[in-house]
Amino acid sequence: MKPAFKTWAFYFGGDQPKVPWFERLRSAFGALIGLALVLALAKYLGDLNGINEWLITSLGASALIVFALPQSPMAQPWAVIAGNTLSALVGITLNHWIGDPLIAMPMAAALSILGMFCLRCLHPPAAAVALLVVSGHVLHYRFAFFPVLVDAALLVMAGAIYSNLTGKAYPNKPQ
């Protein structure tokens, strides 16, 4: 029989793999540099075009996956870019069709997940994009392309440059 401590420790992170400090710092510093560059570029592009929305908050979660888990299928460019963009499009469409956010929000997340499965672009933070769009009452399809698609593409580019400079292959190469 397992000691009670081991059983409970599992539920408090005991199932997480041990990660060397160098890798922890490499991932955190990459997210810092990558997000700073993405946000600065997106803000600049937004200012150029007179657009105030230049940031999607779920980008932080996407950065964790891209910089800390670059080999994950959910960190690959298609997953990050298509998953986020699809989810924004689903949320915006539901804002036009359904007036009640209590119905539209779970539907947006569920339909985004279904769409990501169908398009083979599963990216967990993208489901949050669908919720963000519905809760923010976003009605303009432009939002799916700027900031969502642009932010995701910039993050993938920053992730590719940083990962390859620090010895991690990203994106995955076809087998």
PDB file of C-alpha atoms in Angstrom:
ATOM      1  CA  MET A   1       0.000   0.000   0.000  1.00  0.00           C
ATOM      2  CA  LYS A   2       1.282   3.494  -0.902  1.00  0.00           C
ATOM      3  CA  PRO A   3       1.991   5.922   1.918  1.00  0.00           C
ATOM      4  CA  ALA A   4      -0.675   8.614   2.192  1.00  0.00           C
ATOM      5  CA  PHE A   5       1.896  11.329   1.483  1.00  0.00           C
ATOM      6  CA  LYS A   6       2.766   9.865  -1.939  1.00  0.00           C
ATOM      7  CA  THR A   7      -0.905   9.552  -2.829  1.00  0.00           C
ATOM      8  CA  TRP A   8      -1.662  13.172  -1.935  1.00  0.00           C
ATOM      9  CA  ALA A   9       1.612  14.488  -3.399  1.00  0.00           C
ATOM     10  CA  PHE A  10       0.497  13.215  -6.798  1.00  0.00           C
ATOM     11  CA  TYR A  11      -2.441  15.636  -6.703  1.00  0.00           C
ATOM     12  CA  PHE A  12      -0.144  18.544  -5.848  1.00  0.00           C
ATOM     13  CA  GLY A  13       2.273  18.255  -8.745  1.00  0.00           C
ATOM     14  CA  GLY A  14       3.746  14.859  -8.007  1.00  0.00           C
ATOM     15  CA  ASP A  15       3.014  13.815 -11.580  1.00  0.00           C
ATOM     16  CA  GLN A  16       5.055  16.649 -13.107  1.00  0.00           C
ATOM     17  CA  PRO A  17       8.398  15.651 -14.605  1.00  0.00           C
ATOM     18  CA  LYS A  18      11.580  16.960 -13.060  1.00  0.00           C
ATOM     19  CA  VAL A  19      12.960  19.760 -15.244  1.00  0.00           C
ATOM     20  CA  PRO A  20      16.549  20.995 -14.895  1.00  0.00           C
ATOM     21  CA  TRP A  21      16.947  24.611 -13.785  1.00  0.00           C
ATOM     22  CA  PHE A  22      18.697  25.539 -17.024  1.00  0.00           C
ATOM     23  CA  GLU A  23      15.644  24.431 -19.004  1.00  0.00           C
ATOM     24  CA  ARG A  24      13.260  26.252 -16.637  1.00  0.00           C
ATOM     25  CA  LEU A  25      15.222  29.475 -17.060  1.00  0.00           C
ATOM     26  CA  ARG A  26      15.611  28.969 -20.831  1.00  0.00           C
ATOM     27  CA  SER A  27      11.829  28.591 -21.169  1.00  0.00           C
ATOM     28  CA  ALA A  28      10.965  31.535 -18.917  1.00  0.00           C
ATOM     29  CA  PHE A  29      13.503  33.851 -20.537  1.00  0.00           C
ATOM     30  CA  GLY A  30      12.281  32.800 -23.986  1.00  0.00           C
ATOM     31  CA  ALA A  31       8.691  33.620 -23.036  1.00  0.00           C
ATOM     32  CA  LEU A  32       9.824  36.989 -21.680  1.00  0.00           C
ATOM     33  CA  ILE A  33      11.781  37.922 -24.796  1.00  0.00           C
ATOM     34  CA  GLY A  34       9.251  36.411 -27.200  1.00  0.00           C
ATOM     35  CA  LEU A  35       6.219  38.088 -25.633  1.00  0.00           C
ATOM     36  CA  ALA A  36       7.997  41.421 -25.327  1.00  0.00           C
ATOM     37  CA  LEU A  37       8.892  41.343 -29.027  1.00  0.00           C
ATOM     38  CA  VAL A  38       5.440  40.160 -30.101  1.00  0.00           C
ATOM     39  CA  LEU A  39       3.645  42.766 -28.021  1.00  0.00           C
ATOM     40  CA  ALA A  40       5.927  45.586 -29.159  1.00  0.00           C
ATOM     41  CA  LEU A  41       5.480  44.639 -32.823  1.00  0.00           C
ATOM     42  CA  ALA A  42       1.722  44.155 -32.476  1.00  0.00           C
ATOM     43  CA  LYS A  43       1.372  47.498 -30.675  1.00  0.00           C
ATOM     44  CA  TYR A  44       3.397  49.191 -33.414  1.00  0.00           C
ATOM     45  CA  LEU A  45       1.296  47.585 -36.152  1.00  0.00           C
ATOM     46  CA  GLY A  46      -1.891  48.559 -34.318  1.00  0.00           C
ATOM     47  CA  ASP A  47      -0.692  52.158 -33.970  1.00  0.00           C
ATOM     48  CA  LEU A  48       0.137  52.261 -37.679  1.00  0.00           C
ATOM     49  CA  ASN A  49      -3.382  51.170 -38.540  1.00  0.00           C
ATOM     50  CA  GLY A  50      -5.246  53.058 -35.803  1.00  0.00           C
ATOM     51  CA  ILE A  51      -6.356  49.824 -34.115  1.00  0.00           C
ATOM     52  CA  ASN A  52      -6.536  49.704 -30.325  1.00  0.00           C
ATOM     53  CA  GLU A  53      -6.884  45.932 -30.020  1.00  0.00           C
ATOM     54  CA  TRP A  54      -3.380  44.585 -30.478  1.00  0.00           C
ATOM     55  CA  LEU A  55      -3.121  42.008 -27.714  1.00  0.00           C
ATOM     56  CA  ILE A  56      -4.881  38.748 -26.927  1.00  0.00           C
ATOM     57  CA  THR A  57      -4.442  37.740 -23.318  1.00  0.00           C
ATOM     58  CA  SER A  58      -4.300  34.015 -24.047  1.00  0.00           C
ATOM     59  CA  LEU A  59      -0.951  34.684 -25.722  1.00  0.00           C
ATOM     60  CA  GLY A  60       0.688  34.090 -22.328  1.00  0.00           C
ATOM     61  CA  ALA A  61      -0.620  30.527 -22.293  1.00  0.00           C
ATOM     62  CA  SER A  62       0.445  30.051 -25.903  1.00  0.00           C
ATOM     63  CA  ALA A  63       3.924  31.301 -24.966  1.00  0.00           C
ATOM     64  CA  LEU A  64       4.181  28.678 -22.226  1.00  0.00           C
ATOM     65  CA  ILE A  65       3.470  25.928 -24.740  1.00  0.00           C
ATOM     66  CA  VAL A  66       5.717  27.345 -27.496  1.00  0.00           C
ATOM     67  CA  PHE A  67       8.715  28.141 -25.279  1.00  0.00           C
ATOM     68  CA  ALA A  68       8.499  25.432 -22.598  1.00  0.00           C
ATOM     69  CA  LEU A  69       7.141  22.570 -24.719  1.00  0.00           C
ATOM     70  CA  PRO A  70       8.368  23.295 -28.252  1.00  0.00           C
ATOM     71  CA  GLN A  71       8.191  19.621 -29.294  1.00  0.00           C
ATOM     72  CA  SER A  72       4.510  19.288 -28.334  1.00  0.00           C
ATOM     73  CA  PRO A  73       2.069  18.893 -31.238  1.00  0.00           C
ATOM     74  CA  MET A  74       0.079  21.710 -29.589  1.00  0.00           C
ATOM     75  CA  ALA A  75       3.069  24.072 -29.921  1.00  0.00           C
ATOM     76  CA  GLN A  76       3.523  23.623 -33.658  1.00  0.00           C
ATOM     77  CA  PRO A  77       2.865  26.596 -35.944  1.00  0.00           C
ATOM     78  CA  TRP A  78      -0.318  25.195 -37.501  1.00  0.00           C
ATOM     79  CA  ALA A  79      -1.800  24.481 -34.069  1.00  0.00           C
ATOM     80  CA  VAL A  80      -0.931  27.896 -32.628  1.00  0.00           C
ATOM     81  CA  ILE A  81      -1.929  30.019 -35.619  1.00  0.00           C
ATOM     82  CA  ALA A  82      -4.904  28.064 -36.967  1.00  0.00           C
ATOM     83  CA  GLY A  83      -6.248  27.104 -33.529  1.00  0.00           C
ATOM     84  CA  ASN A  84      -6.290  30.706 -32.287  1.00  0.00           C
ATOM     85  CA  THR A  85      -7.672  32.140 -35.529  1.00  0.00           C
ATOM     86  CA  LEU A  86     -10.387  29.496 -35.871  1.00  0.00           C
ATOM     87  CA  SER A  87     -11.483  30.038 -32.277  1.00  0.00           C
ATOM     88  CA  ALA A  88     -11.744  33.789 -32.798  1.00  0.00           C
ATOM     89  CA  LEU A  89     -13.836  33.259 -35.941  1.00  0.00           C
ATOM     90  CA  VAL A  90     -16.154  30.860 -34.092  1.00  0.00           C
ATOM     91  CA  GLY A  91     -16.579  33.292 -31.183  1.00  0.00           C
ATOM     92  CA  ILE A  92     -17.301  36.239 -33.472  1.00  0.00           C
ATOM     93  CA  THR A  93     -19.824  34.226 -35.474  1.00  0.00           C
ATOM     94  CA  LEU A  94     -21.642  33.144 -32.322  1.00  0.00           C
ATOM     95  CA  ASN A  95     -21.730  36.757 -31.136  1.00  0.00           C
ATOM     96  CA  HIS A  96     -23.740  37.510 -34.287  1.00  0.00           C
ATOM     97  CA  TRP A  97     -26.062  34.528 -33.912  1.00  0.00           C
ATOM     98  CA  ILE A  98     -26.588  34.232 -30.149  1.00  0.00           C
ATOM     99  CA  GLY A  99     -27.275  37.215 -27.927  1.00  0.00           C
ATOM    100  CA  ASP A 100     -26.921  35.499 -24.562  1.00  0.00           C
ATOM    101  CA  PRO A 101     -23.258  35.115 -23.516  1.00  0.00           C
ATOM    102  CA  LEU A 102     -24.197  32.341 -21.056  1.00  0.00           C
ATOM    103  CA  ILE A 103     -25.165  30.242 -24.069  1.00  0.00           C
ATOM    104  CA  ALA A 104     -22.642  31.632 -26.547  1.00  0.00           C
ATOM    105  CA  MET A 105     -19.544  31.202 -24.341  1.00  0.00           C
ATOM    106  CA  PRO A 106     -19.714  27.443 -23.754  1.00  0.00           C
ATOM    107  CA  MET A 107     -20.856  26.911 -27.340  1.00  0.00           C
ATOM    108  CA  ALA A 108     -17.924  28.959 -28.635  1.00  0.00           C
ATOM    109  CA  ALA A 109     -15.410  26.936 -26.622  1.00  0.00           C
ATOM    110  CA  ALA A 110     -17.018  23.616 -27.565  1.00  0.00           C
ATOM    111  CA  LEU A 111     -17.312  24.434 -31.273  1.00  0.00           C
ATOM    112  CA  SER A 112     -13.734  25.745 -31.291  1.00  0.00           C
ATOM    113  CA  ILE A 113     -12.506  22.490 -29.788  1.00  0.00           C
ATOM    114  CA  LEU A 114     -14.501  20.505 -32.352  1.00  0.00           C
ATOM    115  CA  GLY A 115     -13.145  22.673 -35.166  1.00  0.00           C
ATOM    116  CA  MET A 116      -9.575  22.299 -33.910  1.00  0.00           C
ATOM    117  CA  PHE A 117     -10.003  18.521 -33.868  1.00  0.00           C
ATOM    118  CA  CYS A 118     -11.352  18.599 -37.430  1.00  0.00           C
ATOM    119  CA  LEU A 119      -8.547  20.854 -38.699  1.00  0.00           C
ATOM    120  CA  ARG A 120      -5.894  19.019 -36.644  1.00  0.00           C
ATOM    121  CA  CYS A 121      -4.811  22.204 -34.883  1.00  0.00           C
ATOM    122  CA  LEU A 122      -5.463  21.523 -31.192  1.00  0.00           C
ATOM    123  CA  HIS A 123      -4.067  24.359 -29.091  1.00  0.00           C
ATOM    124  CA  PRO A 124      -5.580  24.655 -25.579  1.00  0.00           C
ATOM    125  CA  PRO A 125      -5.208  28.452 -25.203  1.00  0.00           C
ATOM    126  CA  ALA A 126      -7.277  28.853 -28.364  1.00  0.00           C
ATOM    127  CA  ALA A 127     -10.420  27.756 -26.513  1.00  0.00           C
ATOM    128  CA  ALA A 128      -9.808  30.763 -24.264  1.00  0.00           C
ATOM    129  CA  VAL A 129      -9.734  32.983 -27.356  1.00  0.00           C
ATOM    130  CA  ALA A 130     -13.295  31.886 -28.145  1.00  0.00           C
ATOM    131  CA  LEU A 131     -14.373  32.824 -24.603  1.00  0.00           C
ATOM    132  CA  LEU A 132     -12.484  36.131 -24.769  1.00  0.00           C
ATOM    133  CA  VAL A 133     -14.180  37.078 -28.038  1.00  0.00           C
ATOM    134  CA  VAL A 134     -17.675  36.276 -26.762  1.00  0.00           C
ATOM    135  CA  SER A 135     -17.190  37.908 -23.357  1.00  0.00           C
ATOM    136  CA  GLY A 136     -15.710  40.986 -25.045  1.00  0.00           C
ATOM    137  CA  HIS A 137     -18.665  41.171 -27.473  1.00  0.00           C
ATOM    138  CA  VAL A 138     -16.286  41.300 -30.442  1.00  0.00           C
ATOM    139  CA  LEU A 139     -18.324  41.611 -33.645  1.00  0.00           C
ATOM    140  CA  HIS A 140     -15.711  42.498 -36.253  1.00  0.00           C
ATOM    141  CA  TYR A 141     -14.118  39.602 -38.138  1.00  0.00           C
ATOM    142  CA  ARG A 142     -11.007  41.746 -38.524  1.00  0.00           C
ATOM    143  CA  PHE A 143     -10.201  40.872 -34.892  1.00  0.00           C
ATOM    144  CA  ALA A 144      -9.561  37.242 -35.913  1.00  0.00           C
ATOM    145  CA  PHE A 145      -6.812  38.409 -38.249  1.00  0.00           C
ATOM    146  CA  PHE A 146      -5.450  41.319 -36.227  1.00  0.00           C
ATOM    147  CA  PRO A 147      -4.596  40.863 -33.435  1.00  0.00           C
ATOM    148  CA  VAL A 148      -5.276  37.105 -33.189  1.00  0.00           C
ATOM    149  CA  LEU A 149      -3.607  35.688 -36.306  1.00  0.00           C
ATOM    150  CA  VAL A 150      -0.822  38.288 -36.325  1.00  0.00           C
ATOM    151  CA  ASP A 151      -0.035  37.797 -32.612  1.00  0.00           C
ATOM    152  CA  ALA A 152       0.014  34.008 -33.029  1.00  0.00           C
ATOM    153  CA  ALA A 153       2.249  34.180 -36.120  1.00  0.00           C
ATOM    154  CA  LEU A 154       4.665  36.580 -34.426  1.00  0.00           C
ATOM    155  CA  LEU A 155       4.813  34.312 -31.363  1.00  0.00           C
ATOM    156  CA  VAL A 156       5.603  31.288 -33.544  1.00  0.00           C
ATOM    157  CA  MET A 157       8.370  33.217 -35.331  1.00  0.00           C
ATOM    158  CA  ALA A 158       9.847  34.393 -32.020  1.00  0.00           C
ATOM    159  CA  GLY A 159       9.614  30.849 -30.676  1.00  0.00           C
ATOM    160  CA  ALA A 160      11.356  29.410 -33.730  1.00  0.00           C
ATOM    161  CA  ILE A 161      14.206  31.913 -33.596  1.00  0.00           C
ATOM    162  CA  TYR A 162      14.723  31.619 -29.833  1.00  0.00           C
ATOM    163  CA  SER A 163      14.404  27.841 -29.648  1.00  0.00           C
ATOM    164  CA  ASN A 164      16.810  27.228 -32.499  1.00  0.00           C
ATOM    165  CA  LEU A 165      19.324  29.730 -31.072  1.00  0.00           C
ATOM    166  CA  THR A 166      19.189  27.973 -27.683  1.00  0.00           C
ATOM    167  CA  GLY A 167      19.532  24.432 -28.986  1.00  0.00           C
ATOM    168  CA  LYS A 168      15.896  23.305 -29.227  1.00  0.00           C
ATOM    169  CA  ALA A 169      14.581  22.333 -32.639  1.00  0.00           C
ATOM    170  CA  TYR A 170      11.326  24.146 -33.405  1.00  0.00           C
ATOM    171  CA  PRO A 171       9.093  23.572 -35.225  1.00  0.00           C
ATOM    172  CA  ASN A 172       9.110  19.786 -35.485  1.00  0.00           C
ATOM    173  CA  LYS A 173      10.436  18.434 -38.758  1.00  0.00           C
ATOM    174  CA  PRO A 174       8.274  15.973 -40.749  1.00  0.00           C
ATOM    175  CA  GLN A 175       9.312  12.357 -40.248  1.00  0.00           C
TER     176      GLN A 175
END
